[in-house]
Amino acid sequence: MARILLGVSGGIAAYKALELARLATVAGHGVRVLMTEGATRFVGAASFEGIVGAPVLISEFERDPLRGAFPDGPRPEHDPIGHLELAANCDAYLVAPASANTLAKLAAGIADSMLTTSFLACTAPRLVAPAMNDRMYANAATQANLATLRERRVTVIEPDEGALASRGERGRGRLPEPARLLARLEAALPAGHRPWDGLRVLVTAGGTREPIDPVRFVGNRSSGRMGLALAAAAARRGADVTLIAANVALPEPPGVRRVDVETTAQLAAAAGAEFSSSHVLLMAAAPADFRTTEVAEAKLRRQDSVDLRLEPTEDILAGLTAIRTDEQTIVGFAAEHGNERIERAREKLTRKKADLIVLNDVSDPSIGFESDQNAVTLIDPKEETDVPLSSKDSIADTILDRVGQLRAEAGLPAR
Ligand code: CTP
């Protein structure tokens, strides 16, 4: 896995950095923590040291007992210059939370602590996650500092909007949840260090269309956005992603192999060809459940009396899970409504032999289809988890986190 440098600056959100350090360590990464003096007023160095199993450094003059090594890594014979060695050895450096003061120093190139000095010396991917009061965040000075950092190829992880630390205040400035921070950090890691390196992921997206005549079809309103978000999230984690896109008008994410299909039969054939070599199947497409029994060869005319007869299409997911192996992780989607939607989705989980069902409540008009947002419930054999309304990108990361957990619990590679 990767060697991660975590810089923690002074802010109430510093407590979330403890959970981030824990998640990164549990994920198998070697983590070293650098704190500012200010950060030590909010959380103790001893907590980080206990979690990552390595000393925390604060002052740029401090001797590093590990001589710039990461936990479990080899220590050099000589005693190197601490801030240079850690910066040279890391695969990525994330400052979270990044206070307004620390951001200003990083933008100005000030080197007055182990955190800031190492940031200046670091040539690995660098990320900052600002967290502060919304007025401080919106201030022109902070925004100018962030713009400077972006220009210098530092990744800025935007803060979330919501309740802030100061009582009763809401706004943009919250540090994103630690799992999200870890996903963003891992996405920045070089190939070979990303958590899903070597994993083959098959994603289906969009909605199939069953022709009535050469110009008309029976179809559904799926836009493919959720599938594209899943494909993008898997690619960011390093997976080798194949996207089977059924009538998706949007471009595929970078690095993703795309196969275009139109009908349920074509989707079934394309998925069948890829399935056995895939470790993970994310069946986000909405295949048409019915096809016309006959397709008119020429365009039907309004004057023609049309009597459409429909027959059910094959259940692609059930067909694939019938030949699945225990090494594969399979995620199905369910569009349900009404009070019994959870029971129906759970029944689908068992009947379709999937490991996880992502349940969409299709009666809620604010989510789904064309929207960039979604709210879902994740249902696996053991538990149900509500994922509140958020962007499809964020939902995709939550689904992949769950896939990773399920694979880890089953003793399979990749989280
Ligand atoms: N699905 C599929 N093949 C189909 C229809 C659906 O593989 N012909 C997959 C979808 O991609 C999704 C899951 O099955 O992952 C659930 O889809 P949904 O339409 O909610 O369920 P149905 O298959 O229609 O369920 P039912 O059998 O209750 O009609």
XYZ file of C-alpha atoms and ligand atoms in Angstrom:
444
model
C 0.000 0.000 0.000
C 1.042 3.620 0.210
C 3.147 5.828 2.475
C 0.950 8.717 3.455
C 2.008 11.938 5.095
C -0.863 13.501 7.034
C -0.553 17.126 8.085
C -2.947 18.266 10.795
C -3.396 21.970 11.423
C -5.298 23.806 14.131
C -9.065 23.593 13.971
C -11.931 21.829 15.674
C -12.108 19.432 12.722
C -8.697 18.059 13.800
C -10.637 15.364 15.664
C -11.777 13.998 12.287
C -8.123 13.575 11.286
C -7.848 10.912 14.023
C -10.499 8.848 12.263
C -8.824 9.505 8.912
C -5.496 8.240 10.322
C -7.288 5.171 11.677
C -9.059 4.386 8.397
C -5.854 4.829 6.400
C -3.933 2.576 8.795
C -6.662 -0.093 8.773
C -6.596 0.083 4.960
C -2.951 -0.987 5.120
C -1.259 2.345 4.430
C 1.797 3.500 6.388
C 0.935 6.873 7.909
C 3.164 9.557 9.440
C 1.525 12.540 11.097
C 2.837 16.117 11.247
C 0.961 18.543 13.494
C 1.131 22.297 13.859
C 1.410 23.758 17.371
C -2.155 24.967 16.909
C -3.401 21.455 16.149
C -2.014 20.170 19.461
C -4.456 22.488 21.238
C -7.337 20.553 19.711
C -6.149 16.913 19.760
C -3.200 15.191 21.367
C -0.179 13.865 19.506
C -0.383 10.717 21.647
C -3.698 9.795 20.008
C -2.189 9.910 16.527
C 0.918 8.072 17.695
C -1.219 5.287 19.128
C -3.239 4.986 15.936
C -0.449 5.046 13.344
C 2.285 3.476 15.475
C 4.879 6.184 14.769
C 5.970 9.426 16.418
C 4.262 12.703 15.508
C 6.539 15.592 14.519
C 5.734 19.248 15.157
C 8.823 21.465 14.978
C 11.057 21.527 11.911
C 14.069 21.216 14.242
C 12.846 18.000 15.847
C 14.861 14.805 15.357
C 12.714 12.058 13.899
C 13.225 8.869 15.956
C 12.251 6.874 12.828
C 14.736 8.798 10.637
C 12.130 9.629 8.014
C 10.876 6.041 7.709
C 7.226 5.051 7.562
C 5.787 2.413 9.915
C 7.092 -1.037 8.888
C 9.501 0.595 6.405
C 13.302 0.277 6.536
C 15.207 2.914 8.534
C 18.276 4.491 6.988
C 21.698 3.982 8.640
C 22.385 7.709 8.733
C 20.310 10.345 10.514
C 18.765 12.354 7.654
C 17.242 15.820 7.720
C 13.763 15.024 8.989
C 11.487 17.169 6.837
C 13.357 16.325 3.634
C 13.355 12.600 4.272
C 9.650 12.295 5.109
C 8.699 14.422 2.100
C 10.968 12.349 -0.156
C 9.627 9.021 1.113
C 5.888 9.683 0.971
C 3.593 8.661 -1.905
C 1.130 11.473 -1.140
C 0.806 14.297 1.362
C -2.610 15.434 2.641
C -3.146 18.373 4.979
C -6.494 17.820 6.736
C -7.834 19.926 8.237
C -6.055 22.806 6.529
C -6.775 25.971 8.549
C -6.911 29.413 6.927
C -3.561 30.230 8.549
C -1.848 27.070 7.300
C -3.286 27.527 3.790
C -1.889 31.063 3.733
C 1.534 29.752 4.734
C 1.452 26.957 2.166
C 0.452 29.394 -0.581
C 3.226 31.800 0.428
C 5.858 29.070 0.715
C 6.481 29.752 4.400
C 8.423 27.007 6.162
C 8.071 27.490 9.907
C 7.019 24.036 11.141
C 7.565 20.414 10.202
C 4.210 20.466 8.392
C 4.910 23.541 6.251
C 8.587 22.733 5.610
C 7.757 19.211 4.448
C 4.980 20.562 2.208
C 7.494 22.815 0.488
C 9.922 19.941 0.017
C 7.348 17.420 -1.194
C 7.229 16.440 -4.879
C 4.620 13.670 -4.416
C 0.913 14.488 -5.021
C -0.169 17.090 -2.450
C -3.719 17.683 -1.244
C -5.312 20.137 1.157
C -8.718 19.850 2.809
C -9.712 23.315 4.061
C -11.964 23.433 7.129
C -12.992 26.635 8.861
C -15.843 29.006 9.492
C -17.756 29.804 6.293
C -16.900 33.530 6.398
C -13.208 32.739 6.747
C -13.500 30.269 3.870
C -15.317 32.748 1.614
C -12.842 35.534 2.424
C -10.937 36.739 -0.634
C -7.586 36.048 1.028
C -8.425 32.374 1.608
C -9.863 31.993 -1.898
C -6.770 33.612 -3.423
C -4.521 31.254 -1.437
C -6.511 28.260 -2.666
C -6.307 29.524 -6.253
C -2.513 29.822 -5.877
C -2.276 26.283 -4.522
C -4.464 24.910 -7.342
C -2.232 26.634 -9.893
C 0.676 24.791 -8.327
C -1.094 21.463 -8.866
C -2.144 21.035 -5.249
C -5.509 19.223 -5.091
C -8.056 21.134 -3.041
C -10.720 18.946 -1.432
C -13.672 21.310 -1.169
C -15.263 21.586 2.266
C -18.841 20.411 2.729
C -21.790 22.633 3.468
C -23.690 22.098 6.716
C -23.583 22.733 10.441
C -20.367 24.449 11.529
C -18.582 24.206 14.856
C -19.810 27.596 16.065
C -23.193 27.112 17.642
C -26.156 27.581 15.330
C -24.053 28.469 12.288
C -24.342 26.725 8.952
C -22.401 27.206 5.754
C -19.545 25.908 3.591
C -16.513 25.038 5.672
C -17.045 21.575 7.148
C -14.260 19.051 6.714
C -15.659 16.164 4.613
C -16.139 12.846 6.388
C -12.887 10.875 6.891
C -13.897 8.057 4.501
C -14.414 10.637 1.740
C -11.029 12.197 2.490
C -9.363 8.805 2.273
C -11.076 8.067 -1.061
C -9.824 11.396 -2.470
C -6.338 10.765 -1.124
C -6.210 7.267 -2.588
C -7.404 8.609 -5.936
C -4.307 10.836 -6.001
C -1.873 8.004 -5.332
C 0.419 6.891 -8.153
C -0.385 3.584 -9.930
C 0.744 0.587 -7.918
C -0.269 2.223 -4.634
C -3.988 2.619 -5.215
C -6.345 0.349 -3.312
C -8.045 -1.200 -6.328
C -4.961 -1.650 -8.504
C -5.365 -4.908 -10.427
C -9.087 -5.234 -9.704
C -11.320 -5.675 -12.759
C -14.659 -3.907 -12.387
C -17.592 -4.263 -14.773
C -20.195 -1.489 -14.654
C -23.458 -1.369 -16.594
C -25.175 1.987 -17.033
C -28.120 3.590 -18.777
C -31.388 2.137 -19.988
C -31.921 -0.302 -22.814
C -34.314 0.350 -25.679
C -36.438 -2.268 -27.421
C -37.324 -1.304 -30.981
C -40.916 -1.038 -32.200
C -39.876 0.002 -35.713
C -36.668 1.527 -37.134
C -37.260 4.843 -35.319
C -39.346 4.073 -32.218
C -38.630 2.112 -29.092
C -39.872 1.029 -25.666
C -37.447 2.320 -23.043
C -37.005 4.013 -19.690
C -35.690 7.260 -18.272
C -32.338 6.070 -16.926
C -29.621 8.603 -17.854
C -26.642 6.451 -16.877
C -25.331 9.067 -14.409
C -25.141 6.690 -11.443
C -23.274 4.089 -13.509
C -20.854 6.711 -14.819
C -20.198 7.928 -11.270
C -19.468 4.329 -10.206
C -17.145 3.778 -13.170
C -15.298 7.031 -12.390
C -14.970 6.187 -8.685
C -13.649 2.677 -9.425
C -11.135 4.076 -11.940
C -9.963 6.648 -9.358
C -9.225 3.758 -7.000
C -7.028 2.190 -9.646
C -9.420 -0.481 -10.978
C -9.418 -1.650 -14.565
C -12.973 -0.577 -15.490
C -15.220 -1.709 -18.337
C -18.426 0.267 -18.798
C -21.295 -1.226 -20.755
C -23.340 1.821 -21.683
C -26.920 1.416 -22.828
C -27.945 4.584 -24.672
C -25.858 6.859 -22.477
C -25.472 10.311 -24.027
C -22.747 11.388 -21.601
C -18.996 10.826 -22.074
C -17.281 8.004 -20.199
C -14.817 8.904 -17.416
C -11.120 9.006 -18.321
C -9.349 5.648 -18.402
C -12.582 3.636 -18.641
C -13.151 1.159 -21.502
C -16.622 1.659 -22.988
C -18.861 -0.785 -24.845
C -22.066 0.722 -26.273
C -25.244 -1.335 -26.503
C -28.863 -0.611 -27.261
C -31.132 -3.508 -26.353
C -31.408 -5.803 -23.341
C -30.206 -8.732 -25.477
C -27.096 -6.746 -26.495
C -26.470 -5.744 -22.890
C -26.816 -9.382 -21.821
C -24.362 -10.505 -24.504
C -21.793 -7.785 -23.691
C -22.035 -8.392 -19.939
C -21.824 -12.161 -20.489
C -18.587 -11.716 -22.441
C -16.947 -9.633 -19.681
C -18.392 -11.146 -16.523
C -16.186 -14.172 -15.905
C -12.996 -12.071 -15.981
C -14.425 -9.404 -13.625
C -13.915 -9.286 -9.867
C -16.747 -6.829 -9.254
C -20.020 -6.323 -11.128
C -21.958 -3.093 -10.555
C -25.264 -3.638 -12.325
C -26.541 -0.063 -12.393
C -28.228 -0.250 -15.801
C -31.981 -0.325 -16.116
C -32.597 -2.975 -18.758
C -36.047 -2.764 -20.339
C -38.118 -5.521 -18.786
C -40.205 -6.003 -21.926
C -39.485 -6.216 -25.607
C -41.868 -6.178 -28.532
C -42.588 -9.602 -29.936
C -42.249 -8.201 -33.443
C -40.285 -5.282 -34.832
C -41.810 -3.560 -37.870
C -39.329 -3.446 -40.728
C -40.495 -0.060 -41.973
C -41.533 2.967 -39.965
C -45.138 2.551 -38.853
C -47.522 5.183 -40.068
C -50.004 7.008 -37.901
C -52.810 5.535 -39.975
C -51.598 1.990 -39.259
C -53.499 0.255 -36.570
C -50.770 -0.739 -34.089
C -51.270 -3.493 -31.567
C -48.040 -3.781 -29.586
C -47.397 -7.129 -27.967
C -44.665 -7.265 -25.354
C -42.781 -10.199 -23.899
C -40.452 -10.176 -20.866
C -36.718 -9.812 -21.500
C -34.128 -12.012 -19.811
C -33.054 -11.111 -16.258
C -29.390 -10.333 -16.958
C -28.313 -10.051 -13.338
C -29.920 -13.345 -12.344
C -28.337 -15.009 -15.393
C -24.870 -13.788 -14.409
C -25.143 -14.613 -10.706
C -26.192 -18.151 -11.656
C -22.620 -18.658 -12.907
C -20.839 -16.475 -10.347
C -17.891 -17.553 -8.235
C -17.192 -16.723 -4.577
C -14.317 -14.479 -5.697
C -16.760 -12.080 -7.349
C -18.673 -9.291 -5.641
C -21.985 -8.456 -7.219
C -24.047 -5.346 -6.695
C -27.591 -5.049 -8.012
C -29.844 -2.014 -8.020
C -33.508 -1.888 -7.170
C -35.962 0.838 -8.063
C -38.819 0.499 -5.602
C -41.505 2.569 -3.949
C -43.931 2.242 -1.059
C -43.642 0.937 2.477
C -42.542 -2.511 1.486
C -39.633 -1.356 -0.628
C -37.005 -2.629 1.820
C -38.584 -6.090 2.004
C -38.864 -6.225 -1.776
C -35.234 -5.149 -2.224
C -34.128 -7.737 0.338
C -36.070 -10.383 -1.524
C -34.305 -9.274 -4.734
C -30.940 -9.630 -2.967
C -31.675 -13.280 -2.220
C -33.442 -14.130 -5.464
C -30.767 -12.542 -7.665
C -27.900 -13.955 -5.514
C -26.215 -10.544 -5.212
C -23.936 -9.418 -2.355
C -25.452 -5.957 -2.125
C -28.561 -4.204 -3.380
C -28.615 -0.444 -3.802
C -32.206 0.609 -3.262
C -33.557 3.753 -4.929
C -36.878 5.111 -3.792
C -38.430 5.992 -7.155
C -41.402 7.727 -5.535
C -39.146 10.616 -4.424
C -39.147 13.171 -7.275
C -36.046 14.998 -5.996
C -33.715 12.087 -6.739
C -32.778 9.579 -9.400
C -32.853 9.561 -13.211
C -31.718 12.940 -14.601
C -30.639 14.334 -11.221
C -27.001 14.721 -10.154
C -28.063 13.754 -6.651
C -29.366 10.588 -5.151
C -30.281 9.031 -1.817
C -30.147 5.263 -1.454
C -30.303 2.425 1.034
C -27.571 -0.217 0.920
C -28.888 -3.673 1.684
C -26.649 -6.667 2.265
C -27.463 -9.991 3.939
C -26.545 -8.575 7.367
C -27.597 -4.944 7.450
C -29.246 -1.919 5.877
C -27.576 1.480 5.677
C -29.300 4.695 4.635
C -27.105 6.972 2.541
C -28.633 10.480 2.739
C -29.127 12.808 -0.227
C -25.773 13.672 -1.749
C -24.048 13.859 -5.122
C -23.971 10.715 -7.246
C -20.144 10.863 -6.998
C -20.326 10.720 -3.222
C -22.938 7.916 -3.291
C -20.682 6.015 -5.712
C -17.770 6.257 -3.268
C -19.975 5.042 -0.418
C -21.090 2.047 -2.512
C -17.465 1.223 -3.385
C -16.442 1.563 0.284
C -19.114 -1.037 1.091
C -17.924 -3.302 -1.746
C -14.422 -3.012 -0.302
C -15.660 -3.961 3.166
C -17.598 -6.944 1.819
C -14.521 -8.157 -0.065
C -12.320 -7.698 3.003
C -14.818 -9.614 5.171
C -14.798 -12.419 2.589
C -10.983 -12.463 2.606
C -10.796 -11.280 -1.019
C -8.186 -8.858 -2.380
C -8.920 -5.089 -2.526
C -10.914 -3.187 -0.067
N -31.982 -6.227 -14.170
C -31.441 -7.129 -15.053
N -32.159 -7.556 -16.131
C -33.403 -7.106 -16.351
C -33.973 -6.184 -15.430
C -33.228 -5.761 -14.348
O -30.293 -7.542 -14.881
N -34.084 -7.508 -17.402
C -31.165 -5.794 -13.028
C -30.970 -4.298 -12.903
O -29.802 -3.862 -13.559
C -30.849 -4.105 -11.412
C -31.693 -5.222 -10.846
O -31.827 -6.185 -11.886
O -29.517 -4.266 -10.972
C -33.046 -4.809 -10.353
O -33.786 -4.192 -11.322
P -35.330 -3.825 -11.136
O -35.829 -3.321 -12.443
O -35.548 -3.013 -9.920
O -35.885 -5.214 -10.812
P -36.615 -6.242 -11.733
O -35.661 -7.169 -12.360
O -37.541 -5.513 -12.630
O -37.368 -6.958 -10.589
P -38.698 -7.785 -10.678
O -38.197 -9.151 -10.962
O -39.239 -7.579 -9.303
O -39.524 -7.173 -11.767
